[in-house]
XYZ file of C-alpha atoms in Angstrom:
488
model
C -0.024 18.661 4.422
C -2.895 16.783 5.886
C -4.330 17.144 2.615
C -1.786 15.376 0.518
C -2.013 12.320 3.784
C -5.900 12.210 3.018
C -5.009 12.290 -0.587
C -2.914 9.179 -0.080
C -5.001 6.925 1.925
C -7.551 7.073 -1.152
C -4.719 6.122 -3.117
C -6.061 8.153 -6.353
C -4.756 6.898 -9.710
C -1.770 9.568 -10.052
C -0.223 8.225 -6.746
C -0.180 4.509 -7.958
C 1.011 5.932 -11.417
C 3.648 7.331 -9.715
C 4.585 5.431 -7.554
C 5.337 2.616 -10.061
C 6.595 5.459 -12.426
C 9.458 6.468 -9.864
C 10.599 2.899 -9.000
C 11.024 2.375 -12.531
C 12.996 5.496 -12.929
C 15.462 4.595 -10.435
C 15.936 1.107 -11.515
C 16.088 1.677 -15.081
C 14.674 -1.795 -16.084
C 11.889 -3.754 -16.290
C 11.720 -5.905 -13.006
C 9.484 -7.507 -10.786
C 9.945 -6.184 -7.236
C 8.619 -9.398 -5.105
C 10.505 -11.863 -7.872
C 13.710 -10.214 -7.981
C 14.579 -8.364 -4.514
C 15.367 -4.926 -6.477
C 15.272 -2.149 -3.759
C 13.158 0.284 -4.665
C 12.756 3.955 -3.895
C 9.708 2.484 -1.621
C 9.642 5.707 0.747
C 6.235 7.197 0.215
C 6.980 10.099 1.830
C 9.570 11.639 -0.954
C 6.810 10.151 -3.385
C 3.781 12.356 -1.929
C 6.215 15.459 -1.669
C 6.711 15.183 -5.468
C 2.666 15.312 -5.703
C 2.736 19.032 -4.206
C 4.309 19.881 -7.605
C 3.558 21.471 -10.122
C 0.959 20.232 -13.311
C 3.232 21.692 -16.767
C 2.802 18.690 -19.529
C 6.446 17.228 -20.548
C 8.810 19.450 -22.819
C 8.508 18.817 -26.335
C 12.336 19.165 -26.703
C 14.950 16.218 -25.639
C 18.275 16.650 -25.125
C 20.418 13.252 -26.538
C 22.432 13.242 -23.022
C 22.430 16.628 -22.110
C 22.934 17.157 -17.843
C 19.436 18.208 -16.334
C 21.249 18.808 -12.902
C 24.199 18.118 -10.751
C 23.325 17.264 -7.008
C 26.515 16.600 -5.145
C 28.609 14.195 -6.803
C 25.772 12.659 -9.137
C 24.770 14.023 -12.233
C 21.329 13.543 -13.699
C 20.964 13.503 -17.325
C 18.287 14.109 -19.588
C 18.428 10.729 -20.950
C 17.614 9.371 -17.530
C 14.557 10.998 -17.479
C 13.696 9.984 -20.956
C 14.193 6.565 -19.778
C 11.650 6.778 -17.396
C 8.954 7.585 -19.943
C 9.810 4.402 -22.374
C 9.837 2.342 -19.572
C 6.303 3.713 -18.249
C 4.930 3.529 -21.922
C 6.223 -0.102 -21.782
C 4.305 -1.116 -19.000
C 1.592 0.508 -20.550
C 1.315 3.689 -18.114
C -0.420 6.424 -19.342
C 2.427 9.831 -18.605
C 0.033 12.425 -20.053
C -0.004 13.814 -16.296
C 3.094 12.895 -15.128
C 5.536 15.640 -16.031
C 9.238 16.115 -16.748
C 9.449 18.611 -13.234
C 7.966 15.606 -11.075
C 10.359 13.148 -11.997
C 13.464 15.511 -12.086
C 12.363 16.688 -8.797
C 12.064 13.077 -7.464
C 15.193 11.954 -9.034
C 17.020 14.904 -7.161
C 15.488 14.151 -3.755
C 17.100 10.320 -4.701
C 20.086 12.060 -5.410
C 20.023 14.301 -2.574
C 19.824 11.731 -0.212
C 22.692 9.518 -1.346
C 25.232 12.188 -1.408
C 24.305 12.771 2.272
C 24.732 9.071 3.155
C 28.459 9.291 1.417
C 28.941 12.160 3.947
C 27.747 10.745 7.363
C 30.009 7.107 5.946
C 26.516 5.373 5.987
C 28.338 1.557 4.324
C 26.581 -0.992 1.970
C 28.206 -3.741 1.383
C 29.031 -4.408 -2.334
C 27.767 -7.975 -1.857
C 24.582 -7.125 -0.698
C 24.528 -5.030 -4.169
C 26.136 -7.998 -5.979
C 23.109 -10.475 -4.324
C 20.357 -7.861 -5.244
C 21.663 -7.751 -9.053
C 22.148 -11.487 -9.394
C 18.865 -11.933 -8.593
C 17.730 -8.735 -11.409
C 19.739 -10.216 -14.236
C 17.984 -14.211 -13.544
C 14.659 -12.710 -13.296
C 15.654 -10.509 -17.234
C 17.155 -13.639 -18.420
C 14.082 -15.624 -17.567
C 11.833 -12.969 -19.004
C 13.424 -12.297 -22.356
C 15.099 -16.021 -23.164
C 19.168 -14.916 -23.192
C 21.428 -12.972 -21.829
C 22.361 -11.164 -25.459
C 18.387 -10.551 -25.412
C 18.821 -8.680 -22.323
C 21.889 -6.745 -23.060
C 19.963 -5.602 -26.770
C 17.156 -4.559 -24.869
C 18.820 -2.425 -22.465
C 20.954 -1.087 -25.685
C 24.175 -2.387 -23.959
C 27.150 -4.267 -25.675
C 27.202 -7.319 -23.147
C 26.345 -7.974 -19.672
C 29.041 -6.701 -18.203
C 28.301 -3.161 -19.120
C 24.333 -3.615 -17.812
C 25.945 -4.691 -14.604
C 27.857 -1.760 -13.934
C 25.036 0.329 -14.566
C 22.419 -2.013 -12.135
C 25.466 -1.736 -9.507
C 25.724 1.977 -9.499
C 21.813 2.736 -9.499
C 20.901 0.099 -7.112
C 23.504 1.348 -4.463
C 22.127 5.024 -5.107
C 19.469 3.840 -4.220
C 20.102 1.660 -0.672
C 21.714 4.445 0.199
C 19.221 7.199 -0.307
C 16.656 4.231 1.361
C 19.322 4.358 4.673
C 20.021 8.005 4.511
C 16.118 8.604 4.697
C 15.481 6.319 7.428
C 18.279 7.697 9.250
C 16.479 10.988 9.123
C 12.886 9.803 10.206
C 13.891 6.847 12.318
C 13.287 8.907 16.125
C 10.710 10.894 14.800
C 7.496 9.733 17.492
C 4.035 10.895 18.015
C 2.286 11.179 21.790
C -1.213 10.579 22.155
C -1.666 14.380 22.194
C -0.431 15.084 18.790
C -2.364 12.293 17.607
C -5.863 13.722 19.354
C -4.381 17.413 17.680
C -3.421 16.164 14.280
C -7.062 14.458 14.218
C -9.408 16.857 15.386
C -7.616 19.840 13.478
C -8.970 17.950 10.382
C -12.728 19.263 9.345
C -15.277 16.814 9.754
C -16.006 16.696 6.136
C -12.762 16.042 4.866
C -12.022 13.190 7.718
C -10.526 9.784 5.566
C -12.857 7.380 4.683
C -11.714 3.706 5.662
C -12.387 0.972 3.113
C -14.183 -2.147 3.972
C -11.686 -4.274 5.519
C -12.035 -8.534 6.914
C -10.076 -10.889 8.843
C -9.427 -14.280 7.127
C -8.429 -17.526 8.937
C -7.388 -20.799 7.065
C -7.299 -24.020 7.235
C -4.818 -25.975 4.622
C -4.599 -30.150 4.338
C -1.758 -30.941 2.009
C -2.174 -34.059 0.163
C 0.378 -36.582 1.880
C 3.482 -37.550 -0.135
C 4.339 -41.265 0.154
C 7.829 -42.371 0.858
C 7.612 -44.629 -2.565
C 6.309 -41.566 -4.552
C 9.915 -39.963 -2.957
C 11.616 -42.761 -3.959
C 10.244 -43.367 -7.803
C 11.035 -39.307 -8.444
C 15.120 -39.544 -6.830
C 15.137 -43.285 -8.960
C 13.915 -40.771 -12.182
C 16.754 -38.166 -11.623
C 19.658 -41.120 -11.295
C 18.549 -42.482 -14.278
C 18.777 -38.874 -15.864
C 22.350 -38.472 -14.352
C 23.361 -41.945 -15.692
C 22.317 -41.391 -18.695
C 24.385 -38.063 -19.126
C 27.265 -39.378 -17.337
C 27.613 -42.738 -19.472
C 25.993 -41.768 -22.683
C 26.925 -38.173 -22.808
C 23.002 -37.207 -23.040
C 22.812 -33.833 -22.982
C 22.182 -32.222 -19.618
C 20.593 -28.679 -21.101
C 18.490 -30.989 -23.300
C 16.647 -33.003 -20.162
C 15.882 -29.783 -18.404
C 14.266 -28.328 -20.979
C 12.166 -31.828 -21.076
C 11.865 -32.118 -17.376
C 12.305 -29.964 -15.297
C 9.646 -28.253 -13.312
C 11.365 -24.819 -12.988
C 9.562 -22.390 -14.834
C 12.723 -19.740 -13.816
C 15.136 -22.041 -16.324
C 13.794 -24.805 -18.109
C 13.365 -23.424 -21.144
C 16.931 -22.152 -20.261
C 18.257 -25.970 -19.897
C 18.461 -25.081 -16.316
C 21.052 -22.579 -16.398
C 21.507 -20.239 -13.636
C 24.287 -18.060 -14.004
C 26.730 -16.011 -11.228
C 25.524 -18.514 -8.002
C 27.157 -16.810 -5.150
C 27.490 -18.241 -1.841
C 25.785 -15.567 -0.672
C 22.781 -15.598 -3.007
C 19.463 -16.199 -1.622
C 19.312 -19.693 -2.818
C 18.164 -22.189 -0.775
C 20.966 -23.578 1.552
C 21.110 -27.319 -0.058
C 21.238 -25.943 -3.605
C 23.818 -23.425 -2.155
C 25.986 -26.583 -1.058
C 26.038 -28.758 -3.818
C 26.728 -25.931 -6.463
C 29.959 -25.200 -4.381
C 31.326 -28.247 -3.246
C 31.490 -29.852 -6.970
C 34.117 -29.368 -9.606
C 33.219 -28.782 -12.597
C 31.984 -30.671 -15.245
C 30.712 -32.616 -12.220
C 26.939 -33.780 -11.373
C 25.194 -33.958 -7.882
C 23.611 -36.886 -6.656
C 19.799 -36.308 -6.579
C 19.101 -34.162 -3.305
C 16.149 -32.280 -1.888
C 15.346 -28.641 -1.334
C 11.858 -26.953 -0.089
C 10.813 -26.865 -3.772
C 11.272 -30.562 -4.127
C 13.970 -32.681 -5.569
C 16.761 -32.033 -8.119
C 20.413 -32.747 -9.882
C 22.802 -29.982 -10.350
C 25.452 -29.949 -13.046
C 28.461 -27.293 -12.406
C 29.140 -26.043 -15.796
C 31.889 -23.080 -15.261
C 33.374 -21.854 -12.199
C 34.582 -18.220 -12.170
C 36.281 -17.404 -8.935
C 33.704 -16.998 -6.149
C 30.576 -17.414 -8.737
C 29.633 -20.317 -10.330
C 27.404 -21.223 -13.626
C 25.080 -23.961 -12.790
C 22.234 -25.943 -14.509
C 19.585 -27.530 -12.605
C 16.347 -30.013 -13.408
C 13.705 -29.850 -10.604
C 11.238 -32.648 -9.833
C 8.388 -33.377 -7.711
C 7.091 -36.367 -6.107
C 3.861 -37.361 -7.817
C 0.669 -37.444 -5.412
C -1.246 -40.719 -5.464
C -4.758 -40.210 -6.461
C -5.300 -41.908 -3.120
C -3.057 -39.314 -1.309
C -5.692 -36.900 -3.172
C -8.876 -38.608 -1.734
C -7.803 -38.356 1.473
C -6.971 -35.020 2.052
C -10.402 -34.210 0.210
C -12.139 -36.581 2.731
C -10.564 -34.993 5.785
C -10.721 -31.623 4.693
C -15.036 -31.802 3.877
C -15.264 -33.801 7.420
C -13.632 -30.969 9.031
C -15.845 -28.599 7.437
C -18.675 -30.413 7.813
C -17.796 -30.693 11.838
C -17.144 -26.717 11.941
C -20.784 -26.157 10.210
C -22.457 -28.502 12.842
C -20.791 -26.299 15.294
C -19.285 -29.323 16.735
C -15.968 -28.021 16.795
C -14.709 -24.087 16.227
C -12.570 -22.917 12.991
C -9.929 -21.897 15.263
C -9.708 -25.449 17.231
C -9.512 -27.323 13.810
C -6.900 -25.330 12.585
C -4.954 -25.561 15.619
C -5.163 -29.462 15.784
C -5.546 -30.421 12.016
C -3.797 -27.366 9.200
C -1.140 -28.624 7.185
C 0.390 -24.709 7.587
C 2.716 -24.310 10.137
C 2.854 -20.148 9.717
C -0.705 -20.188 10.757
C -2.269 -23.001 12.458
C -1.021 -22.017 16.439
C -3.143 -18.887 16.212
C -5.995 -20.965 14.831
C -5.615 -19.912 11.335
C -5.924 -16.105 10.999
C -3.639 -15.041 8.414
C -1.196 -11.783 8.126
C -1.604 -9.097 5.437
C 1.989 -9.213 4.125
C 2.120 -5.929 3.605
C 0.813 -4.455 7.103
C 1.683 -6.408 8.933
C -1.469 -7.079 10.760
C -4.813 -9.181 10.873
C -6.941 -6.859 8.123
C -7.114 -6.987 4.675
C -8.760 -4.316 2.209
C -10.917 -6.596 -0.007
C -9.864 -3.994 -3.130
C -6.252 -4.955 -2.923
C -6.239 -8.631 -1.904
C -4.802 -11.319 -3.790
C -7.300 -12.085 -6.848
C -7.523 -15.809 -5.703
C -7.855 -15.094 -1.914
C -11.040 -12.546 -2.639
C -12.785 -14.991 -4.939
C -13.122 -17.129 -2.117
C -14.221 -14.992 0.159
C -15.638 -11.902 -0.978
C -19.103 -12.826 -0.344
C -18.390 -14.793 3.067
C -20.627 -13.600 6.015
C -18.641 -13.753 9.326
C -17.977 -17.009 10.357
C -19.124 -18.851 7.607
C -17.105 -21.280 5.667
C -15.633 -21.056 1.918
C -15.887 -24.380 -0.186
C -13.347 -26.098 -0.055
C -10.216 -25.193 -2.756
C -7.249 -25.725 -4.491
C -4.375 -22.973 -3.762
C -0.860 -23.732 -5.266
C 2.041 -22.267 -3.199
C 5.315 -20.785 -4.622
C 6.666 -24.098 -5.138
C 3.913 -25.613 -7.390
C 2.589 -27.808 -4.298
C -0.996 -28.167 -4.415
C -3.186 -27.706 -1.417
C -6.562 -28.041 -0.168
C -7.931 -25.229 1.607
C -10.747 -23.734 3.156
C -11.554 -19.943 4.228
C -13.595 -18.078 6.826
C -14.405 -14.441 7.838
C -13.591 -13.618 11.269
C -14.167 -10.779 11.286
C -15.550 -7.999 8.530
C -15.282 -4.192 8.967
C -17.366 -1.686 6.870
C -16.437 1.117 4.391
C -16.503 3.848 7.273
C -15.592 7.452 8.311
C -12.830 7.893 10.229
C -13.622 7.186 14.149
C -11.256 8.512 16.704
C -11.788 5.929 19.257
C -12.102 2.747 16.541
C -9.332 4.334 14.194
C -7.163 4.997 16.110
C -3.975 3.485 15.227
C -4.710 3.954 11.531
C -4.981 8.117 13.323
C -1.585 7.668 14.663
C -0.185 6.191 11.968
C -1.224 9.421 9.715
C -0.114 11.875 12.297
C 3.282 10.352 12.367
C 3.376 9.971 8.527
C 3.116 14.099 8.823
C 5.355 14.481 11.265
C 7.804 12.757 9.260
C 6.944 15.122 6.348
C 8.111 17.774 8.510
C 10.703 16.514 9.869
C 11.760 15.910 5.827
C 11.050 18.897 4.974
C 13.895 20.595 7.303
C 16.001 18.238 6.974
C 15.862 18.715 3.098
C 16.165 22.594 2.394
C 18.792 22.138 4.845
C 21.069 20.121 3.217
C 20.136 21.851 -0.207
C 22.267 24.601 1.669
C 25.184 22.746 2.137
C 25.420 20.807 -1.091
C 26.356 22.165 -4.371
C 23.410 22.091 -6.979
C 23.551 22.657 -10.348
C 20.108 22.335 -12.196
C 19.702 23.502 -16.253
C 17.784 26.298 -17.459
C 15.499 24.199 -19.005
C 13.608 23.309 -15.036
C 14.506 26.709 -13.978
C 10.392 26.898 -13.933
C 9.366 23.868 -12.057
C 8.046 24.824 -8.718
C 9.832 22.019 -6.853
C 8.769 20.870 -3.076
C 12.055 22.010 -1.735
C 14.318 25.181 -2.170
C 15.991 23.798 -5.154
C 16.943 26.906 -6.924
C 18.569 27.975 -3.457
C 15.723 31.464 -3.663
């Protein structure tokens, strides 16, 4: 077991293959997690019990949709394995070591897991199901140009039918996500299992900690003048004028104007807007309090300013097309911000002032400027970042930063095609290192309750196979799964 935890932290290349390899598998299309909200099978625990598997290369036979296994109430069929291979291939995975038994085993675990939830009445809420797939079918739409692209690719008749399908797998999967965290959720460690679970690993086989920094920022936004404002909501009334009194074509202007790369080339169209969608709250408002047919009057969002044009209503959804604008920034706006932002560097390299007092008094970036800068790795949740799995951008500037000393200055866009000006330091830099029980030891605890969990998954597992019926086909009678599968 401690093994397969060491094995993880070096995150080898058939862990990240299958990691990406499962989520695919459940989801069954091609989607970007962090654009879409898809809920993945993101528990890395089930995922490193599928690595004690066995190695045997995929069958050479396929069955057209034969069942590969019954677990409960879901059936597994060949075809969804299949699946999981084209999709892999089309992401350009290599699955010459990722076999046929590893994902039928995962898929069962899934499986496994979700049945159980039905049983112990663990509730999602169809419109939290609804919200997650509205936001799957904009991102496919975006991606491939239609929504009779889409269906073709996923070798369904219309929409309709790809939604039921994206329904059904995605609330598998929440619920095998629940169910597991139901399971692990009191598992703790004391500081005596954590001193065990360390010092029962040999010396030579401790983990190996990459090199790790601390960043701090400081970000000066070019200001935005009140007549720039005004000339871009005087652009979008002549738009809607024009439309309104000369029957211009709304579809037609977005596709000209618009500065929304998710549907301009769309003419703006967003289809299925629910008032529960995760759409910013003004956008939210105007799409439901029109009629349709009708336009907004030009109004402002976080992402900048737009018109909104209802174009079908359909019960509690609604069909709407959109043309997004930004304020232009003065070239004077741009000089200033430049000016300000080399001063303040300047004054941090003369060591008149510290990186963490400018920050404080001058940053543009509210998330970070009362703790002087220091940003948090989105993913941990805490102050370090491994310099092999930063963001490309963020690591150029900074990758050959001593501590304390200060990037040149930048220009970072953010997620609504606002331009910044920024500059970087290093507060702090930690070296590629063996595993320290005193310096580690959080990362310590976190392994040693990573293992308890395995255990405590483990039991909890083979003891439910017990209970639930399973049905798997002759042809995995020989994979040598993680749990007691074949009920021996």
């Amino acid at each position: 077991m401690k093994q397969t935890i060491l094995k993880s932290i070096k995150m080898n290349k058939f862990l990240l293959v299958l990691l990406f390899s499962t989520a695919i598998m459940q989801a069954q299309v091609v989607l970007e997690p962090d654009s879409t909200g898809v809920v993945k099978s993101n528990d890395s625990l089930v995922v490193q019990q599928v690595m004690k598997r066995d190695t045997l290369k995929p069958f050479k036979r396929y069955k057209a949709e034969g069942v590969s296994a019954v677990v409960g109430e879901y059936v597994i069929l060949d075809s969804d394995i299949d699946k999981a291979y084209v999709e892999m291939q089309s992401q350009g995975i290599s699955i010459e070591d990722i076999t046929r038994c590893q994902l039928m085993g995962k898929l069962m675990e899934d499986k496994l897991y979700a049945h159980q939830a039905k049983q112990d009445s663990l509730m999602v809420p169809d419109a939290e199901i609804n919200g997650m797939i509205d936001q799957q079918m904009q991102y496919m739409i975006s991606e491939l140009g239609s929504e009779e692209k889409v269906a073709a690719y996923y070798r369904k008749d219309n929409m309709a039918q790809l939604r039921t399908e994206l329904f059904e797998v995605n609330k598998s999967i929440k619920l095998a996500n629940l169910m597991q965290q139901k399971v692990i959720e009191k598992v703790e460690v004391t500081p005596e299992e954590v001193r065990t679970f360390f010092f029962s690993i040999p010396e030579e086989e401790r983990p190996v900690f990459g090199a790790e920094i601390e960043i701090a920022q400081i970000v000066v936004d070019p200001e935005i003048t009140q007549q720039a404002k005004d000339e871009v909501v005087a652009k979008l009334n002549a738009m809607r004028a024009d439309i309104i009194d000369n029957g211009a074509s709304f579809a037609t202007k977005a596709v000209l104007y618009s500065k929304d790369p998710g549907s301009n080339s769309k003419g703006g169209l967003y289809l299925g807007v629910k008032r529960d969608s995760p759409w910013a709250k003004e956008f939210k408002d105007q799409a439901f309090s029109l009629l349709e047919g009708e336009i907004s009057e030009p109004f402002e969002t976080e992402f900048g300013y737009h018109i909104l044009y209802v174009e079908k209503i359909r019960g509690q959804e609604v069909d709407v097309r959109h043309i997004l604008m930004f304020p232009e920034v003065s070239q004077q706006s741009i000089d200033a911000a430049q000016k300000k932002i080399d001063d303040l560097k300047a004054k941090i390299e003369a060591g008149e002032i510290t990186f963490a007092e400018a920050a404080r008094k001058n940053s543009d970036d509210k998330e970070t400027r009362n703790n002087g800068g220091q940003l948090i790795n989105p993913i941990s949740f805490d102050t370090k970042f491994d310099l092999t799995k930063m963001d490309p951008t963020l690591s150029a500037q900074v990758y050959n930063l001593n501590e304390s000393e200060v990037s040149k200055v930048f220009t970072d866009r953010d997620r609504t095609g606002k331009s910044s000006l920024k500059i970087l330091t290093v507060t702090k830099k930690y070296e590629e290192h063996k595993a320290d029980y005193t310096k580690d030891y959080e990362r310590i605890k976190q392994l040693a309750l990573r293992e308890k969990q395995f255990k405590t998954i483990n039991k909890w597992q083979n003891d439910k196979i017990k209970d639930t019926y399973i049905s798997i086909n002759q042809d995995y009678q020989g994979c040598d799964f993680a749990g007691n599968w074949m009920k021996k």
